[in-house]
PDB file of C-alpha atoms in Angstrom:
ATOM      1  CA  MET X   1      47.594  64.107  10.610  1.00 42.00           C
ATOM      2  CA  TRP X   2      46.301  61.062  12.839  1.00 41.00           C
ATOM      3  CA  LYS X   3      43.095  62.097  13.369  1.00 45.00           C
ATOM      4  CA  LYS X   4      42.370  63.061   9.833  1.00 46.00           C
ATOM      5  CA  ILE X   5      43.304  59.547   8.691  1.00 48.00           C
ATOM      6  CA  SER X   6      41.552  57.550  11.466  1.00 55.00           C
ATOM      7  CA  ALA X   7      38.386  60.055  10.502  1.00 56.00           C
ATOM      8  CA  ARG X   8      38.835  59.004   6.867  1.00 58.00           C
ATOM      9  CA  GLN X   9      39.250  55.399   7.415  1.00 60.00           C
ATOM     10  CA  LYS X  10      35.785  55.310   9.625  1.00 57.00           C
ATOM     11  CA  LYS X  11      34.094  57.140   6.948  1.00 58.00           C
ATOM     12  CA  ILE X  12      35.677  54.416   4.631  1.00 56.00           C
ATOM     13  CA  GLU X  13      34.603  51.656   6.694  1.00 61.00           C
ATOM     14  CA  LYS X  14      31.078  52.964   7.055  1.00 59.00           C
ATOM     15  CA  SER X  15      30.756  53.297   3.214  1.00 60.00           C
ATOM     16  CA  LEU X  16      32.022  49.647   2.697  1.00 57.00           C
ATOM     17  CA  LYS X  17      29.275  48.401   5.609  1.00 61.00           C
ATOM     18  CA  ARG X  18      26.826  50.231   3.876  1.00 65.00           C
ATOM     19  CA  ASN X  19      27.798  48.868   0.292  1.00 62.00           C
ATOM     20  CA  LEU X  20      27.711  45.460   2.017  1.00 59.00           C
ATOM     21  CA  LYS X  21      24.636  45.844   3.199  1.00 63.00           C
ATOM     22  CA  THR X  22      23.459  46.651  -0.112  1.00 64.00           C
ATOM     23  CA  LEU X  23      24.934  44.012  -2.029  1.00 62.00           C
ATOM     24  CA  LEU X  24      23.458  41.400   0.731  1.00 63.00           C
ATOM     25  CA  CYS X  25      19.968  42.856   0.019  1.00 61.00           C
ATOM     26  CA  ILE X  26      20.343  42.625  -3.736  1.00 68.00           C
ATOM     27  CA  ALA X  27      21.871  38.930  -3.192  1.00 63.00           C
ATOM     28  CA  ALA X  28      18.775  38.000  -0.982  1.00 64.00           C
ATOM     29  CA  LEU X  29      16.328  39.518  -3.253  1.00 64.00           C
ATOM     30  CA  SER X  30      17.922  37.644  -6.404  1.00 64.00           C
ATOM     31  CA  LEU X  31      17.947  34.437  -4.746  1.00 65.00           C
ATOM     32  CA  ALA X  32      14.163  34.942  -3.569  1.00 62.00           C
ATOM     33  CA  ILE X  33      13.365  35.697  -7.199  1.00 63.00           C
ATOM     34  CA  ALA X  34      15.242  32.560  -8.355  1.00 60.00           C
ATOM     35  CA  VAL X  35      13.306  30.547  -6.018  1.00 53.00           C
ATOM     36  CA  PHE X  36      10.196  31.718  -6.873  1.00 57.00           C
ATOM     37  CA  ALA X  37      10.696  31.480 -10.390  1.00 55.00           C
ATOM     38  CA  HIS X  38      11.648  27.594 -10.047  1.00 53.00           C
ATOM     39  CA  VAL X  39       8.578  26.944  -7.946  1.00 45.00           C
ATOM     40  CA  VAL X  40       6.253  28.831 -10.519  1.00 43.00           C
ATOM     41  CA  GLY X  41       8.208  26.774 -13.015  1.00 49.00           C
ATOM     42  CA  GLU X  42       7.632  23.296 -11.218  1.00 45.00           C
ATOM     43  CA  MET X  43       3.590  24.199 -10.598  1.00 42.00           C
ATOM     44  CA  ALA X  44       3.350  24.931 -14.536  1.00 38.00           C
ATOM     45  CA  VAL X  45       4.768  21.515 -15.288  1.00 34.00           C
ATOM     46  CA  PHE X  46       2.549  19.893 -12.623  1.00 32.00           C
ATOM     47  CA  SER X  47      -0.976  21.677 -13.764  1.00 34.00           C
ATOM     48  CA  GLN X  48       0.453  20.717 -17.508  1.00 32.00           C
ATOM     49  CA  LYS X  49       0.408  17.137 -16.253  1.00 31.00           C
ATOM     50  CA  ASP X  50      -3.036  17.046 -14.435  1.00 33.00           C
ATOM     51  CA  TYR X  51      -4.465  18.455 -17.502  1.00 26.00           C
ATOM     52  CA  ILE X  52      -3.257  15.877 -19.876  1.00 24.00           C
ATOM     53  CA  ASP X  53      -4.008  13.067 -17.355  1.00 30.00           C
ATOM     54  CA  GLN X  54      -7.675  14.382 -16.571  1.00 28.00           C
ATOM     55  CA  ASP X  55      -8.521  15.902 -19.759  1.00 32.00           C
ATOM     56  CA  ASP X  56      -6.299  14.764 -22.539  1.00 32.00           C
ATOM     57  CA  THR X  57      -6.929  11.347 -22.110  1.00 30.00           C
ATOM     58  CA  SER X  58     -10.361  11.616 -23.109  1.00 31.00           C
ATOM     59  CA  GLN X  59      -9.300  13.203 -26.544  1.00 34.00           C
ATOM     60  CA  GLN X  60      -9.118  10.699 -29.699  1.00 40.00           C
ATOM     61  CA  GLY X  61      -5.317   9.587 -30.487  1.00 46.00           C
ATOM     62  CA  ASP X  62      -3.881  10.889 -27.120  1.00 47.00           C
ATOM     63  CA  VAL X  63      -0.276   9.585 -26.949  1.00 44.00           C
ATOM     64  CA  LEU X  64       0.453   8.868 -23.227  1.00 47.00           C
ATOM     65  CA  LYS X  65       3.447   7.105 -21.612  1.00 46.00           C
ATOM     66  CA  ASN X  66       3.898   4.619 -19.000  1.00 49.00           C
ATOM     67  CA  ASP X  67       7.148   3.588 -17.297  1.00 49.00           C
ATOM     68  CA  THR X  68       8.370   1.677 -20.477  1.00 48.00           C
ATOM     69  CA  GLU X  69       6.333   2.638 -23.310  1.00 59.00           C
ATOM     70  CA  GLU X  70       3.848   4.487 -25.201  1.00 74.00           C
ATOM     71  CA  TYR X  71      -0.083   3.739 -25.589  1.00 82.00           C
ATOM     72  CA  GLN X  72      -3.206   5.414 -26.863  1.00 94.00           C
ATOM     73  CA  ILE X  73      -6.728   6.186 -25.214  1.00 96.00           C
ATOM     74  CA  LEU X  74      -9.453   6.497 -27.787  1.00 97.00           C
ATOM     75  CA  ALA X  75     -12.224   8.513 -26.618  1.00 97.00           C
ATOM     76  CA  ALA X  76     -15.706   7.076 -26.212  1.00 97.00           C
ATOM     77  CA  GLU X  77     -18.260   7.822 -28.580  1.00 96.00           C
ATOM     78  CA  ASP X  78     -21.687   8.704 -28.358  1.00 95.00           C
ATOM     79  CA  GLY X  79     -24.827   6.428 -29.390  1.00 94.00           C
ATOM     80  CA  ALA X  80     -25.997   2.783 -28.523  1.00 94.00           C
ATOM     81  CA  CYS X  81     -23.231   1.339 -30.809  1.00 97.00           C
ATOM     82  CA  GLY X  82     -20.623   3.823 -30.252  1.00 97.00           C
ATOM     83  CA  ARG X  83     -17.059   3.149 -29.499  1.00 98.00           C
ATOM     84  CA  PRO X  84     -16.225   2.741 -25.772  1.00 98.00           C
ATOM     85  CA  GLU X  85     -13.278   4.287 -24.388  1.00 98.00           C
ATOM     86  CA  ILE X  86     -10.076   1.831 -25.557  1.00 98.00           C
ATOM     87  CA  ILE X  87      -6.655   1.986 -24.075  1.00 98.00           C
ATOM     88  CA  GLN X  88      -4.581   1.009 -26.934  1.00 98.00           C
ATOM     89  CA  ASP X  89      -1.304  -0.705 -25.378  1.00 97.00           C
ATOM     90  CA  PHE X  90      -0.254  -3.055 -28.316  1.00 98.00           C
ATOM     91  CA  ILE X  91       1.952  -5.890 -27.299  1.00 97.00           C
ATOM     92  CA  GLU X  92       5.368  -6.128 -29.197  1.00 97.00           C
ATOM     93  CA  GLU X  93       5.532  -8.098 -32.203  1.00 97.00           C
ATOM     94  CA  ASN X  94       6.575 -11.842 -31.825  1.00 97.00           C
ATOM     95  CA  PRO X  95       5.883 -15.353 -32.575  1.00 97.00           C
ATOM     96  CA  TYR X  96       4.224 -16.128 -29.166  1.00 98.00           C
ATOM     97  CA  SER X  97       1.344 -13.694 -28.839  1.00 98.00           C
ATOM     98  CA  ARG X  98       1.479 -11.169 -31.872  1.00 98.00           C
ATOM     99  CA  SER X  99       2.310 -12.633 -34.965  1.00 96.00           C
ATOM    100  CA  GLY X 100       1.681  -9.459 -37.277  1.00 97.00           C
ATOM    101  CA  ILE X 101      -0.487 -12.209 -39.585  1.00 98.00           C
ATOM    102  CA  SER X 102      -3.150 -10.063 -41.598  1.00 98.00           C
ATOM    103  CA  LEU X 103      -7.007 -10.451 -40.400  1.00 98.00           C
ATOM    104  CA  ASP X 104      -8.315  -9.770 -43.833  1.00 96.00           C
ATOM    105  CA  VAL X 105     -11.813 -10.500 -43.033  1.00 97.00           C
ATOM    106  CA  VAL X 106     -14.080 -10.406 -39.689  1.00 98.00           C
ATOM    107  CA  ASN X 107     -17.103 -12.932 -39.496  1.00 98.00           C
ATOM    108  CA  GLY X 108     -17.655 -13.236 -35.938  1.00 98.00           C
ATOM    109  CA  ILE X 109     -16.667 -11.729 -32.452  1.00 98.00           C
ATOM    110  CA  VAL X 110     -15.427 -14.407 -30.014  1.00 98.00           C
ATOM    111  CA  ILE X 111     -16.082 -14.025 -26.236  1.00 98.00           C
ATOM    112  CA  HIS X 112     -13.679 -15.463 -23.656  1.00 98.00           C
ATOM    113  CA  TYR X 113     -13.012 -15.235 -19.813  1.00 98.00           C
ATOM    114  CA  VAL X 114      -9.409 -14.919 -18.293  1.00 98.00           C
ATOM    115  CA  GLY X 115      -9.611 -17.922 -16.128  1.00 96.00           C
ATOM    116  CA  ASN X 116      -7.803 -16.446 -13.501  1.00 96.00           C
ATOM    117  CA  ALA X 117     -10.299 -15.206 -11.010  1.00 97.00           C
ATOM    118  CA  GLY X 118      -9.226 -11.646  -9.398  1.00 97.00           C
ATOM    119  CA  THR X 119      -6.515 -10.588 -12.019  1.00 98.00           C
ATOM    120  CA  THR X 120      -6.574  -7.242 -13.769  1.00 98.00           C
ATOM    121  CA  ALA X 121      -6.620  -6.373 -17.576  1.00 98.00           C
ATOM    122  CA  GLN X 122      -3.315  -4.944 -17.202  1.00 97.00           C
ATOM    123  CA  GLU X 123      -1.864  -8.065 -15.457  1.00 97.00           C
ATOM    124  CA  ASN X 124      -3.362 -10.298 -18.456  1.00 98.00           C
ATOM    125  CA  ARG X 125      -2.239  -7.854 -21.131  1.00 98.00           C
ATOM    126  CA  ASP X 126       1.426  -8.065 -19.644  1.00 97.00           C
ATOM    127  CA  TYR X 127       1.370 -11.890 -19.407  1.00 97.00           C
ATOM    128  CA  PHE X 128       0.615 -11.672 -23.404  1.00 98.00           C
ATOM    129  CA  GLU X 129       3.231  -9.540 -23.857  1.00 97.00           C
ATOM    130  CA  ASN X 130       5.723 -11.403 -21.509  1.00 97.00           C
ATOM    131  CA  LEU X 131       5.053 -14.728 -23.793  1.00 98.00           C
ATOM    132  CA  LYS X 132       7.768 -13.245 -26.482  1.00 97.00           C
ATOM    133  CA  ASP X 133      10.112 -13.722 -23.320  1.00 97.00           C
ATOM    134  CA  THR X 134       8.576 -17.101 -21.424  1.00 97.00           C
ATOM    135  CA  HIS X 135       7.634 -19.220 -24.842  1.00 97.00           C
ATOM    136  CA  ILE X 136       5.129 -20.722 -22.514  1.00 96.00           C
ATOM    137  CA  THR X 137       2.275 -21.058 -25.159  1.00 97.00           C
ATOM    138  CA  LYS X 138       1.042 -18.999 -27.761  1.00 97.00           C
ATOM    139  CA  ALA X 139      -2.152 -16.865 -26.604  1.00 97.00           C
ATOM    140  CA  SER X 140      -3.042 -13.213 -26.972  1.00 98.00           C
ATOM    141  CA  SER X 141      -6.731 -11.459 -27.473  1.00 98.00           C
ATOM    142  CA  HIS X 142      -7.445  -8.307 -29.319  1.00 98.00           C
ATOM    143  CA  PHE X 143      -9.460  -7.028 -26.009  1.00 98.00           C
ATOM    144  CA  ILE X 144      -9.355  -7.370 -22.432  1.00 98.00           C
ATOM    145  CA  ILE X 145     -12.168  -5.940 -20.143  1.00 98.00           C
ATOM    146  CA  GLY X 146     -11.057  -5.325 -16.761  1.00 98.00           C
ATOM    147  CA  LEU X 147     -13.035  -5.375 -13.116  1.00 98.00           C
ATOM    148  CA  ASP X 148     -13.415  -1.634 -13.455  1.00 98.00           C
ATOM    149  CA  GLY X 149     -14.591  -1.636 -17.062  1.00 98.00           C
ATOM    150  CA  GLU X 150     -11.734  -0.457 -18.549  1.00 98.00           C
ATOM    151  CA  ILE X 151     -10.810  -1.812 -21.979  1.00 98.00           C
ATOM    152  CA  ILE X 152      -7.182  -2.601 -23.024  1.00 98.00           C
ATOM    153  CA  GLN X 153      -6.496  -3.349 -26.824  1.00 98.00           C
ATOM    154  CA  CYS X 154      -3.682  -5.556 -27.130  1.00 98.00           C
ATOM    155  CA  ILE X 155      -3.635  -6.252 -30.978  1.00 98.00           C
ATOM    156  CA  PRO X 156      -4.812  -4.122 -34.028  1.00 98.00           C
ATOM    157  CA  LEU X 157      -8.123  -4.837 -35.836  1.00 98.00           C
ATOM    158  CA  ASP X 158      -6.350  -5.929 -38.770  1.00 98.00           C
ATOM    159  CA  GLU X 159      -4.285  -8.587 -37.139  1.00 98.00           C
ATOM    160  CA  ILE X 160      -5.201 -12.039 -35.914  1.00 98.00           C
ATOM    161  CA  ALA X 161      -4.629 -13.000 -32.266  1.00 98.00           C
ATOM    162  CA  TYR X 162      -4.081 -16.263 -30.767  1.00 98.00           C
ATOM    163  CA  ALA X 163      -7.375 -16.826 -28.727  1.00 97.00           C
ATOM    164  CA  SER X 164      -9.886 -19.105 -30.781  1.00 96.00           C
ATOM    165  CA  ASN X 165      -8.175 -21.735 -32.416  1.00 95.00           C
ATOM    166  CA  ASP X 166      -9.285 -22.173 -36.051  1.00 96.00           C
ATOM    167  CA  ARG X 167     -11.152 -19.116 -35.738  1.00 97.00           C
ATOM    168  CA  ASN X 168      -8.529 -16.824 -35.318  1.00 98.00           C
ATOM    169  CA  SER X 169      -8.238 -16.101 -38.998  1.00 97.00           C
ATOM    170  CA  ASP X 170     -11.789 -14.644 -39.431  1.00 98.00           C
ATOM    171  CA  THR X 171     -12.747 -13.597 -35.420  1.00 98.00           C
ATOM    172  CA  ILE X 172     -12.049 -10.880 -33.361  1.00 98.00           C
ATOM    173  CA  SER X 173     -11.277 -11.864 -29.581  1.00 98.00           C
ATOM    174  CA  ILE X 174     -12.772 -10.277 -26.192  1.00 98.00           C
ATOM    175  CA  GLU X 175     -11.307 -11.603 -22.839  1.00 98.00           C
ATOM    176  CA  CYS X 176     -12.975 -10.466 -19.830  1.00 98.00           C
ATOM    177  CA  CYS X 177     -11.948 -10.535 -16.143  1.00 98.00           C
ATOM    178  CA  HIS X 178     -13.748 -11.768 -13.359  1.00 98.00           C
ATOM    179  CA  LYS X 179     -13.545 -11.274  -9.652  1.00 98.00           C
ATOM    180  CA  LYS X 180     -14.895 -15.072  -8.795  1.00 96.00           C
ATOM    181  CA  GLU X 181     -14.001 -18.742  -9.857  1.00 97.00           C
ATOM    182  CA  ASN X 182     -17.437 -18.968 -11.120  1.00 97.00           C
ATOM    183  CA  GLY X 183     -16.362 -16.644 -14.010  1.00 98.00           C
ATOM    184  CA  LYS X 184     -19.389 -14.374 -13.622  1.00 98.00           C
ATOM    185  CA  PHE X 185     -18.694 -10.831 -14.766  1.00 98.00           C
ATOM    186  CA  ASN X 186     -19.377  -7.779 -12.382  1.00 98.00           C
ATOM    187  CA  LYS X 187     -21.650  -5.145 -13.883  1.00 98.00           C
ATOM    188  CA  LYS X 188     -18.629  -2.819 -14.906  1.00 98.00           C
ATOM    189  CA  THR X 189     -17.299  -5.613 -16.962  1.00 98.00           C
ATOM    190  CA  TYR X 190     -20.530  -6.752 -18.406  1.00 98.00           C
ATOM    191  CA  ALA X 191     -21.521  -2.968 -19.393  1.00 98.00           C
ATOM    192  CA  SER X 192     -18.210  -2.729 -21.225  1.00 98.00           C
ATOM    193  CA  LEU X 193     -18.548  -6.199 -23.001  1.00 98.00           C
ATOM    194  CA  VAL X 194     -22.080  -5.231 -24.210  1.00 98.00           C
ATOM    195  CA  GLN X 195     -21.025  -1.749 -25.736  1.00 98.00           C
ATOM    196  CA  LEU X 196     -17.787  -2.972 -27.306  1.00 98.00           C
ATOM    197  CA  THR X 197     -19.669  -5.983 -28.914  1.00 98.00           C
ATOM    198  CA  ALA X 198     -22.207  -3.777 -29.881  1.00 98.00           C
ATOM    199  CA  TRP X 199     -19.553  -1.463 -31.733  1.00 98.00           C
ATOM    200  CA  LEU X 200     -17.935  -4.151 -33.185  1.00 98.00           C
ATOM    201  CA  CYS X 201     -20.765  -5.816 -34.763  1.00 98.00           C
ATOM    202  CA  ASP X 202     -22.052  -2.347 -35.987  1.00 98.00           C
ATOM    203  CA  THR X 203     -18.506  -1.528 -37.364  1.00 98.00           C
ATOM    204  CA  TYR X 204     -18.387  -4.823 -39.268  1.00 98.00           C
ATOM    205  CA  GLY X 205     -21.733  -5.240 -40.414  1.00 97.00           C
ATOM    206  CA  LEU X 206     -22.480  -8.072 -37.912  1.00 98.00           C
ATOM    207  CA  SER X 207     -25.487  -9.357 -36.021  1.00 98.00           C
ATOM    208  CA  SER X 208     -25.982 -10.949 -32.419  1.00 97.00           C
ATOM    209  CA  ASP X 209     -26.148 -14.209 -34.354  1.00 98.00           C
ATOM    210  CA  ASP X 210     -22.120 -13.639 -35.101  1.00 98.00           C
ATOM    211  CA  VAL X 211     -21.086 -13.235 -31.558  1.00 98.00           C
ATOM    212  CA  ILE X 212     -20.064 -16.705 -29.928  1.00 98.00           C
ATOM    213  CA  ARG X 213     -18.311 -18.233 -27.088  1.00 98.00           C
ATOM    214  CA  HIS X 214     -15.138 -19.786 -27.041  1.00 98.00           C
ATOM    215  CA  TYR X 215     -17.024 -22.917 -26.118  1.00 98.00           C
ATOM    216  CA  ASP X 216     -18.834 -22.932 -29.431  1.00 98.00           C
ATOM    217  CA  VAL X 217     -15.392 -23.144 -31.376  1.00 97.00           C
ATOM    218  CA  THR X 218     -13.473 -25.758 -29.447  1.00 96.00           C
ATOM    219  CA  GLY X 219     -16.057 -27.120 -26.481  1.00 97.00           C
ATOM    220  CA  LYS X 220     -13.872 -25.481 -23.920  1.00 97.00           C
ATOM    221  CA  LEU X 221     -15.558 -24.398 -20.945  1.00 98.00           C
ATOM    222  CA  CYS X 222     -15.079 -20.588 -21.802  1.00 98.00           C
ATOM    223  CA  PRO X 223     -16.375 -18.266 -20.946  1.00 98.00           C
ATOM    224  CA  LEU X 224     -17.245 -20.557 -18.088  1.00 98.00           C
ATOM    225  CA  TYR X 225     -20.169 -18.759 -16.482  1.00 98.00           C
ATOM    226  CA  TYR X 226     -22.046 -18.234 -19.959  1.00 98.00           C
ATOM    227  CA  VAL X 227     -21.354 -22.094 -20.805  1.00 98.00           C
ATOM    228  CA  GLU X 228     -22.793 -23.152 -17.472  1.00 98.00           C
ATOM    229  CA  HIS X 229     -25.715 -20.700 -17.750  1.00 98.00           C
ATOM    230  CA  PRO X 230     -26.817 -20.544 -21.477  1.00 98.00           C
ATOM    231  CA  ASP X 231     -29.701 -18.504 -20.523  1.00 98.00           C
ATOM    232  CA  ALA X 232     -27.664 -15.699 -19.607  1.00 98.00           C
ATOM    233  CA  TRP X 233     -25.736 -16.041 -22.554  1.00 98.00           C
ATOM    234  CA  GLU X 234     -28.894 -15.790 -24.530  1.00 98.00           C
ATOM    235  CA  ASP X 235     -29.811 -12.466 -22.411  1.00 98.00           C
ATOM    236  CA  PHE X 236     -26.521 -11.126 -23.117  1.00 98.00           C
ATOM    237  CA  LEU X 237     -27.020 -11.666 -27.059  1.00 98.00           C
ATOM    238  CA  GLU X 238     -30.414 -10.058 -26.919  1.00 98.00           C
ATOM    239  CA  THR X 239     -29.073  -7.039 -25.126  1.00 98.00           C
ATOM    240  CA  VAL X 240     -26.276  -6.857 -27.982  1.00 98.00           C
ATOM    241  CA  GLU X 241     -29.001  -7.119 -30.621  1.00 98.00           C
ATOM    242  CA  ASP X 242     -31.240  -4.136 -28.833  1.00 97.00           C
ATOM    243  CA  ARG X 243     -28.144  -2.119 -29.066  1.00 96.00           C
ATOM    244  CA  LEU X 244     -27.957  -2.745 -32.873  1.00 97.00           C
ATOM    245  CA  SER X 245     -31.725  -2.165 -33.583  1.00 91.00           C
TER     246      SER X 245
END
């Protein structure tokens, strides 16, 4: 009787061990499948992010997000007077940098320089944004062109900017970054300035005669290089006129 029970127990134990191994194999396989599915899902999200960053940003009206807010990238258009790529990162409406006052007519384009050598377009855009909190002064610009030729739009084109004193009410303003204290724009900044100015002139039916310096409004040495080098300013206007022609 004891031998029969012992043999039966051994048989049961053997069966339990076999079933346990099977369960462990199933558990391991399930875990492997779950890990694989998670990795595949992460790769899909990463690939989609790459697609948005690299491809979708070239499409008109794409909405992207930075750490705090949404912005849009308007794709570049073909043609001598085609729109350049523009990052629309509007500042928040406030009394110090974006009043929301309507710009009903555009009679000119005013060119500025930021006056802070080596600063970026984003840094200057953020300076305008922060005026709502600092209240240091009233200042802004419709566009800022960076050292790499990037163009950030801070103010919608149907609103005034605080850039050109008594010409705020009928002009669009463009601020330009510069590497050196002399205010000379590098090649990338200059190329974007020409394209943006030509596009705006073509859009609003203006000529190069309607493109002026801040200096021409108030006598301020802005943009410095083009005030101190009037021949270079005339060359810029001729380049814009050539695009329009």
